[in-house]
Short mmCIF file of C-alpha atoms in Angstrom, two decimals:
data_model
loop_
_atom_site.label_atom_id
_atom_site.label_comp_id
_atom_site.label_asym_id
_atom_site.label_seq_id
_atom_site.Cartn_x
_atom_site.Cartn_y
_atom_site.Cartn_z
CA UNK A 115 -81.04 3.53 -29.74
CA UNK A 116 -83.58 1.09 -28.34
CA UNK A 117 -86.45 -0.68 -30.02
CA UNK A 118 -89.52 -2.50 -28.75
CA UNK A 119 -87.82 -5.89 -28.96
CA UNK A 120 -84.87 -4.53 -26.99
CA UNK A 121 -87.21 -3.06 -24.39
CA UNK A 122 -89.13 -6.28 -23.91
CA UNK A 123 -86.02 -8.41 -23.90
CA UNK A 124 -83.90 -6.34 -21.59
CA UNK A 125 -85.37 -7.74 -18.38
CA UNK A 126 -83.03 -10.69 -18.69
CA UNK A 127 -80.06 -8.41 -19.18
CA UNK A 128 -80.35 -6.49 -15.94
CA UNK A 129 -77.22 -8.08 -14.49
CA UNK A 130 -75.49 -4.85 -15.44
CA UNK A 131 -76.49 -3.69 -11.97
CA UNK A 132 -75.99 -5.25 -8.56
CA UNK A 133 -79.33 -4.18 -7.10
CA UNK A 134 -81.73 -6.06 -4.90
CA UNK A 135 -85.39 -6.58 -5.79
CA UNK A 136 -87.99 -4.17 -4.52
CA UNK A 137 -89.38 -4.93 -1.09
CA UNK A 138 -92.84 -4.23 0.28
CA UNK A 139 -92.18 -0.91 1.96
CA UNK A 140 -94.69 1.68 3.02
CA UNK A 141 -94.60 4.50 0.51
CA UNK A 142 -95.78 8.08 0.63
CA UNK A 143 -99.02 8.98 -1.08
CA UNK A 144 -96.84 11.43 -3.01
CA UNK A 145 -95.23 8.67 -5.02
CA UNK A 146 -95.51 8.27 -8.76
CA UNK A 147 -97.05 5.07 -10.03
CA UNK A 148 -94.78 2.74 -11.94
CA UNK A 149 -94.71 2.81 -15.72
CA UNK A 150 -96.07 -0.23 -17.55
CA UNK A 151 -95.58 -1.37 -21.12
CA UNK A 152 -98.37 0.07 -23.24
CA UNK A 153 -98.82 3.17 -21.08
CA UNK A 154 -99.31 6.58 -22.66
CA UNK A 155 -96.59 9.06 -21.71
CA UNK A 156 -96.35 12.78 -22.36
CA UNK A 157 -93.70 14.49 -24.45
CA UNK A 158 -93.11 18.15 -23.57
CA UNK A 159 -90.60 20.82 -24.56
CA UNK A 160 -90.16 22.92 -21.41
CA UNK A 161 -87.01 24.72 -22.54
CA UNK A 162 -85.28 25.30 -25.88
CA UNK A 163 -87.07 25.01 -29.21
CA UNK A 164 -87.12 21.53 -30.72
CA UNK A 165 -86.87 20.55 -34.37
CA UNK A 166 -89.19 18.25 -36.27
CA UNK A 167 -86.39 15.71 -36.29
CA UNK A 168 -86.01 15.85 -32.51
CA UNK A 169 -89.74 15.41 -32.04
CA UNK A 170 -89.76 12.42 -34.40
CA UNK A 171 -86.73 10.86 -32.71
CA UNK A 172 -88.30 11.34 -29.28
CA UNK A 173 -91.47 9.60 -30.47
CA UNK A 174 -89.37 6.79 -31.95
CA UNK A 175 -87.44 6.30 -28.69
CA UNK A 176 -90.53 6.26 -26.51
CA UNK A 177 -92.35 3.87 -28.84
CA UNK A 178 -89.29 1.64 -28.73
CA UNK A 179 -89.66 1.48 -24.95
CA UNK A 180 -93.07 -0.11 -25.42
CA UNK A 181 -94.90 3.13 -24.58
CA UNK A 182 -97.35 5.33 -26.45
CA UNK A 183 -96.12 8.93 -26.91
CA UNK A 184 -98.51 11.86 -26.65
CA UNK A 185 -97.18 15.24 -27.76
CA UNK A 186 -97.88 18.38 -25.80
CA UNK A 187 -100.06 20.79 -27.74
CA UNK A 188 -97.30 23.37 -28.07
CA UNK A 189 -94.10 21.36 -28.53
CA UNK A 190 -93.60 22.47 -32.14
CA UNK A 191 -93.98 26.18 -31.37
CA UNK A 192 -91.10 28.63 -31.15
CA UNK A 193 -90.58 31.92 -29.36
CA UNK A 194 -87.07 33.06 -30.19
CA UNK A 195 -84.82 30.31 -28.84
CA UNK A 196 -87.60 28.84 -26.70
CA UNK A 197 -90.17 26.15 -27.52
CA UNK A 198 -93.07 28.57 -27.45
CA UNK A 199 -93.94 31.21 -24.89
CA UNK A 200 -93.51 30.55 -21.18
CA UNK A 201 -97.30 30.30 -20.85
CA UNK A 202 -97.52 27.74 -23.68
CA UNK A 203 -94.75 25.56 -22.30
CA UNK A 204 -96.18 25.71 -18.78
CA UNK A 205 -99.64 24.86 -20.11
CA UNK A 206 -98.28 21.68 -21.71
CA UNK A 207 -96.61 20.58 -18.49
CA UNK A 208 -99.68 21.36 -16.37
CA UNK A 209 -101.89 19.47 -18.83
CA UNK A 210 -99.71 16.37 -18.71
CA UNK A 211 -99.73 16.26 -14.91
CA UNK A 212 -103.51 16.79 -14.83
CA UNK A 213 -104.28 14.09 -17.43
CA UNK A 214 -105.06 10.79 -15.68
CA UNK A 215 -104.26 8.89 -18.88
CA UNK A 216 -100.60 10.06 -18.80
CA UNK A 217 -98.37 7.70 -16.83
CA UNK A 218 -95.12 9.70 -17.00
CA UNK A 219 -93.67 12.77 -18.70
CA UNK A 220 -90.53 13.03 -20.83
CA UNK A 221 -88.74 16.26 -21.68
CA UNK A 222 -87.85 16.15 -25.37
CA UNK A 223 -84.66 18.17 -24.86
CA UNK A 224 -82.97 20.60 -22.49
CA UNK A 225 -81.18 23.81 -23.39
CA UNK A 226 -82.61 26.73 -21.45
CA UNK A 227 -86.03 27.81 -20.27
CA UNK A 228 -87.36 25.46 -17.59
CA UNK A 229 -86.77 27.93 -14.76
CA UNK A 230 -88.98 30.45 -16.57
CA UNK A 231 -91.96 28.13 -15.96
CA UNK A 232 -91.69 27.69 -12.21
CA UNK A 233 -94.04 30.52 -11.25
CA UNK A 234 -96.57 29.45 -13.91
CA UNK A 235 -97.03 25.83 -12.86
CA UNK A 236 -99.98 24.63 -10.78
CA UNK A 237 -98.05 23.21 -7.85
CA UNK A 238 -101.08 22.11 -5.83
CA UNK A 239 -102.32 20.11 -8.81
CA UNK A 240 -98.87 18.65 -9.51
CA UNK A 241 -98.52 17.56 -5.88
CA UNK A 242 -101.87 15.77 -6.14
CA UNK A 243 -100.82 13.97 -9.33
CA UNK A 244 -97.30 12.61 -8.81
CA UNK A 245 -95.74 11.35 -12.03
CA UNK A 246 -92.21 10.58 -13.08
CA UNK A 247 -90.73 13.53 -14.93
CA UNK A 248 -87.85 12.22 -17.03
CA UNK A 249 -85.01 14.35 -18.39
CA UNK A 250 -81.78 16.10 -17.48
CA UNK A 251 -79.65 19.20 -18.11
CA UNK A 252 -82.05 22.18 -18.07
CA UNK A 253 -84.74 19.86 -16.69
CA UNK A 254 -82.76 20.09 -13.44
CA UNK A 255 -84.78 23.20 -12.54
CA UNK A 256 -88.02 21.21 -12.75
CA UNK A 257 -86.60 18.26 -10.78
CA UNK A 258 -85.47 20.58 -7.99
CA UNK A 259 -88.74 22.51 -7.92
CA UNK A 260 -90.78 19.29 -7.78
CA UNK A 261 -88.62 18.08 -4.89
CA UNK A 262 -89.19 21.41 -3.12
CA UNK A 263 -92.89 21.98 -3.86
CA UNK A 264 -94.43 18.56 -4.53
CA UNK A 265 -92.20 16.16 -2.63
CA UNK A 266 -92.12 13.16 -4.96
CA UNK A 267 -89.18 11.58 -6.76
CA UNK A 268 -88.44 12.06 -10.46
CA UNK A 269 -85.87 10.65 -12.88
CA UNK A 270 -82.68 12.47 -13.86
CA UNK A 271 -82.20 10.57 -17.10
CA UNK A 272 -81.65 11.17 -20.81
CA UNK A 273 -84.17 13.39 -22.54
CA UNK A 274 -86.57 11.71 -24.93
CA UNK A 275 -84.58 12.77 -28.01
CA UNK A 276 -81.26 11.66 -26.48
CA UNK A 277 -79.62 8.32 -27.22
CA UNK A 278 -80.90 5.56 -24.93
CA UNK A 279 -78.20 2.88 -24.85
CA UNK A 280 -78.15 -0.08 -22.49
CA UNK A 281 -77.10 1.55 -19.20
CA UNK A 282 -79.59 4.40 -19.55
CA UNK A 283 -82.50 2.16 -20.52
CA UNK A 284 -81.92 -0.60 -17.98
CA UNK A 285 -81.59 1.80 -15.06
CA UNK A 286 -84.82 3.50 -16.20
CA UNK A 287 -86.50 0.10 -16.39
CA UNK A 288 -85.50 -0.90 -12.88
CA UNK A 289 -86.32 2.44 -11.30
CA UNK A 290 -89.48 3.41 -13.15
CA UNK A 291 -91.02 0.22 -14.53
CA UNK A 292 -90.31 -2.57 -12.02
CA UNK A 293 -89.91 -0.43 -8.89
CA UNK A 294 -86.67 -2.06 -7.80
CA UNK A 295 -83.95 -0.67 -5.57
CA UNK A 296 -80.81 -1.16 -7.68
CA UNK A 297 -77.21 -0.35 -6.98
CA UNK A 298 -76.15 2.00 -9.77
CA UNK A 299 -72.49 1.83 -10.67
CA UNK A 300 -69.87 2.70 -13.26
CA UNK A 301 -70.58 1.28 -16.70
CA UNK A 302 -67.25 -0.55 -16.67
CA UNK A 303 -66.32 0.73 -20.11
CA UNK A 304 -64.70 4.04 -19.22
CA UNK A 305 -63.54 4.22 -15.62
CA UNK A 306 -62.80 7.82 -14.75
CA UNK A 307 -63.88 7.67 -11.14
CA UNK A 308 -61.88 8.37 -8.01
CA UNK A 309 -62.66 8.69 -4.34
CA UNK A 310 -62.07 12.00 -2.61
CA UNK A 311 -63.30 10.98 0.86
CA UNK A 312 -63.99 7.37 1.82
CA UNK A 313 -67.08 6.06 3.51
CA UNK A 314 -70.80 5.55 3.15
CA UNK A 315 -73.58 8.11 3.47
CA UNK A 316 -77.35 8.02 3.21
CA UNK A 317 -79.75 10.80 2.29
CA UNK A 318 -82.13 12.23 -0.27
CA UNK A 319 -80.51 12.36 -3.71
CA UNK A 320 -80.73 15.92 -5.04
CA UNK A 321 -78.93 17.92 -7.69
CA UNK A 322 -78.33 17.65 -11.41
CA UNK A 323 -76.72 20.19 -13.67
CA UNK A 324 -74.39 22.43 -11.66
CA UNK A 325 -75.01 25.52 -13.79
CA UNK A 326 -78.78 25.25 -13.49
CA UNK A 327 -78.62 24.51 -9.76
CA UNK A 328 -76.38 27.50 -9.10
CA UNK A 329 -78.81 29.84 -10.87
CA UNK A 330 -81.60 28.76 -8.48
CA UNK A 331 -79.65 29.65 -5.35
CA UNK A 332 -81.47 32.31 -3.34
CA UNK A 333 -84.84 31.42 -4.87
CA UNK A 334 -87.75 29.51 -3.30
CA UNK A 335 -87.39 26.72 -5.87
CA UNK A 336 -84.60 24.74 -4.21
CA UNK A 337 -85.35 21.85 -1.84
CA UNK A 338 -83.98 21.39 1.67
CA UNK A 339 -80.41 20.08 1.34
CA UNK A 340 -80.00 19.14 5.02
CA UNK A 341 -78.52 15.65 5.08
CA UNK A 342 -78.87 15.25 1.31
CA UNK A 343 -76.62 13.43 -1.13
CA UNK A 344 -75.74 16.08 -3.71
CA UNK A 345 -74.99 14.91 -7.26
CA UNK A 346 -73.63 17.26 -9.90
CA UNK A 347 -72.72 17.19 -13.58
CA UNK A 348 -71.95 19.72 -16.30
CA UNK A 349 -70.62 20.24 -19.80
CA UNK A 350 -68.52 22.87 -21.58
CA UNK A 351 -67.60 24.70 -18.38
CA UNK A 352 -63.97 25.66 -17.78
CA UNK A 353 -62.29 25.06 -14.44
CA UNK A 354 -62.77 28.59 -13.11
CA UNK A 355 -66.50 28.42 -13.81
CA UNK A 356 -66.83 25.14 -11.90
CA UNK A 357 -64.84 26.80 -9.10
CA UNK A 358 -67.16 29.82 -9.12
CA UNK A 359 -70.33 27.74 -9.01
CA UNK A 360 -69.10 25.47 -6.23
CA UNK A 361 -68.12 28.56 -4.27
CA UNK A 362 -71.64 29.86 -4.74
CA UNK A 363 -73.05 26.61 -3.30
CA UNK A 364 -70.65 26.92 -0.37
CA UNK A 365 -71.60 30.56 0.34
CA UNK A 366 -75.29 29.65 0.08
CA UNK A 367 -74.77 27.11 2.86
CA UNK A 368 -75.52 24.07 0.71
CA UNK A 369 -72.19 22.25 0.83
CA UNK A 370 -71.94 22.43 4.61
CA UNK A 371 -75.31 20.69 5.11
CA UNK A 372 -74.75 17.57 3.02
CA UNK A 373 -74.21 13.91 3.94
CA UNK A 374 -72.32 13.06 0.75
CA UNK A 375 -71.39 14.24 -2.74
CA UNK A 376 -71.25 12.57 -6.16
CA UNK A 377 -69.72 14.49 -9.05
CA UNK A 378 -70.34 13.07 -12.52
CA UNK A 379 -68.36 13.23 -15.72
CA UNK A 380 -67.80 16.84 -16.69
CA UNK A 381 -67.39 16.68 -20.47
CA UNK A 382 -65.26 19.39 -22.09
CA UNK A 383 -64.63 21.03 -18.73
CA UNK A 384 -60.96 21.82 -19.24
CA UNK A 385 -59.40 24.95 -20.65
CA UNK A 386 -58.28 24.63 -24.27
CA UNK A 387 -55.69 27.38 -23.90
CA UNK A 388 -52.28 25.92 -24.87
CA UNK A 389 -50.46 27.86 -22.12
CA UNK A 390 -53.09 27.30 -19.43
CA UNK A 391 -51.39 27.14 -16.03
CA UNK A 392 -54.37 27.33 -13.71
CA UNK A 393 -56.03 24.77 -11.48
CA UNK A 394 -57.13 21.48 -13.00
CA UNK A 395 -60.69 20.31 -12.55
CA UNK A 396 -59.52 17.66 -10.07
CA UNK A 397 -57.76 20.34 -8.04
CA UNK A 398 -60.89 22.52 -8.04
CA UNK A 399 -63.02 19.60 -6.85
CA UNK A 400 -60.52 18.58 -4.18
CA UNK A 401 -60.31 22.11 -2.78
CA UNK A 402 -64.06 22.45 -2.45
CA UNK A 403 -65.11 18.91 -1.55
CA UNK A 404 -62.30 17.35 0.50
CA UNK A 405 -62.67 19.85 3.39
CA UNK A 406 -66.30 18.77 3.81
CA UNK A 407 -65.04 15.44 5.22
CA UNK A 408 -68.08 13.56 4.01
CA UNK A 409 -68.15 10.56 1.62
CA UNK A 410 -67.42 11.93 -1.84
CA UNK A 411 -66.49 10.49 -5.21
CA UNK A 412 -66.16 11.91 -8.71
CA UNK A 413 -66.40 10.58 -12.25
CA UNK A 414 -69.78 8.90 -11.81
CA UNK A 415 -71.58 7.65 -14.90
CA UNK A 416 -73.98 10.61 -15.01
CA UNK A 417 -74.20 13.73 -17.11
CA UNK A 418 -73.74 14.88 -20.68
CA UNK A 419 -72.34 11.73 -22.22
CA UNK A 420 -73.66 8.67 -23.95
CA UNK A 421 -74.72 5.90 -21.59
CA UNK A 422 -75.44 7.98 -18.51
CA UNK A 423 -77.37 6.24 -15.76
CA UNK A 424 -80.93 7.17 -14.93
CA UNK A 425 -80.96 8.46 -11.34
CA UNK A 426 -83.79 8.64 -8.75
CA UNK A 427 -83.86 12.38 -8.07
CA UNK A 428 -85.41 12.90 -4.65
CA UNK A 429 -85.03 9.22 -3.77
CA UNK A 430 -83.60 7.83 -0.53
CA UNK A 431 -80.13 6.52 -1.44
CA UNK A 432 -76.90 5.33 0.11
CA UNK A 433 -73.57 6.01 -1.56
CA UNK A 434 -70.36 4.04 -1.13
CA UNK A 435 -67.55 6.43 -2.02
CA UNK A 436 -64.96 3.65 -2.15
CA UNK A 437 -66.95 1.38 -4.47
CA UNK A 438 -68.35 4.50 -6.21
CA UNK A 439 -71.93 3.27 -6.17
CA UNK A 440 -75.38 4.75 -5.53
CA UNK A 441 -77.93 2.38 -3.98
CA UNK A 442 -81.62 3.24 -3.89
CA UNK A 443 -82.98 2.20 -0.49
CA UNK A 444 -86.72 2.52 -1.18
CA UNK A 445 -88.62 2.33 -4.48
CA UNK A 446 -89.56 5.65 -6.06
CA UNK A 447 -92.74 4.23 -7.66
CA UNK A 448 -95.74 2.42 -6.26
#
């Protein structure tokens, strides 16, 4: 958990990363402005229903970052397992993008429901008002749709009600506040990474939660993956399900168009059957990813675990599969 003092003092602690300072590069007009201390940011619930405690914790986290939280009008509503009707949740997201006083937008939590909003969002307006959308898991559907329809980068990062320990916060700070181009690497505490195929590759960083991405295949809400760096993560999915979803990406033509692949930490993605004799997760990944013969590494510090890095979804990056790093080549904010 962060607090305002930690936010303001963390600039001196950014040696966690190896990145270079931002350079004066020409940037697209479809680039979000950087976040500044004291800015007002939106809190929305685009997916599953959120509790009063989650709303309060999200407000606490965002205030601790030195920002002023503004709740969407409908975040406390419920519609079954959703945070209000599709129309209510979409209205909150549209309102936050349209409001000039809102510097960035945080999803309070994930769950399920973001994909239900895609046809209800005002994409012309969103493209005219680029802002950092911050969140992960189910928020993957919104990240991908923004990359496809609006063309600006967003942040695959903890949701507002998630824990925000050092690695998560400092990578957010460098990407969204200072506009740097850091090298994002393993946290050094739990090294689970390995290289499948050596080398370096450069491309647009796209992806997120594998389950959510696979459900968007065959829809108009996925961006162009030609030459992209695909990053994936998931939780509570057994080996055969990971196999099935990667096969879907292969059959959809996604895997064969990539420049590189990064697979994060897949928490609780192993069968708990005592007599399980099937493929391991590593074997599943090797069978799908090694034949691509493009730079690939697994075990990156991203996904459903404490301390995940904030990632520049849609940003221009270079990966080093041997060092297992992701380097942003151009700032994602102006």
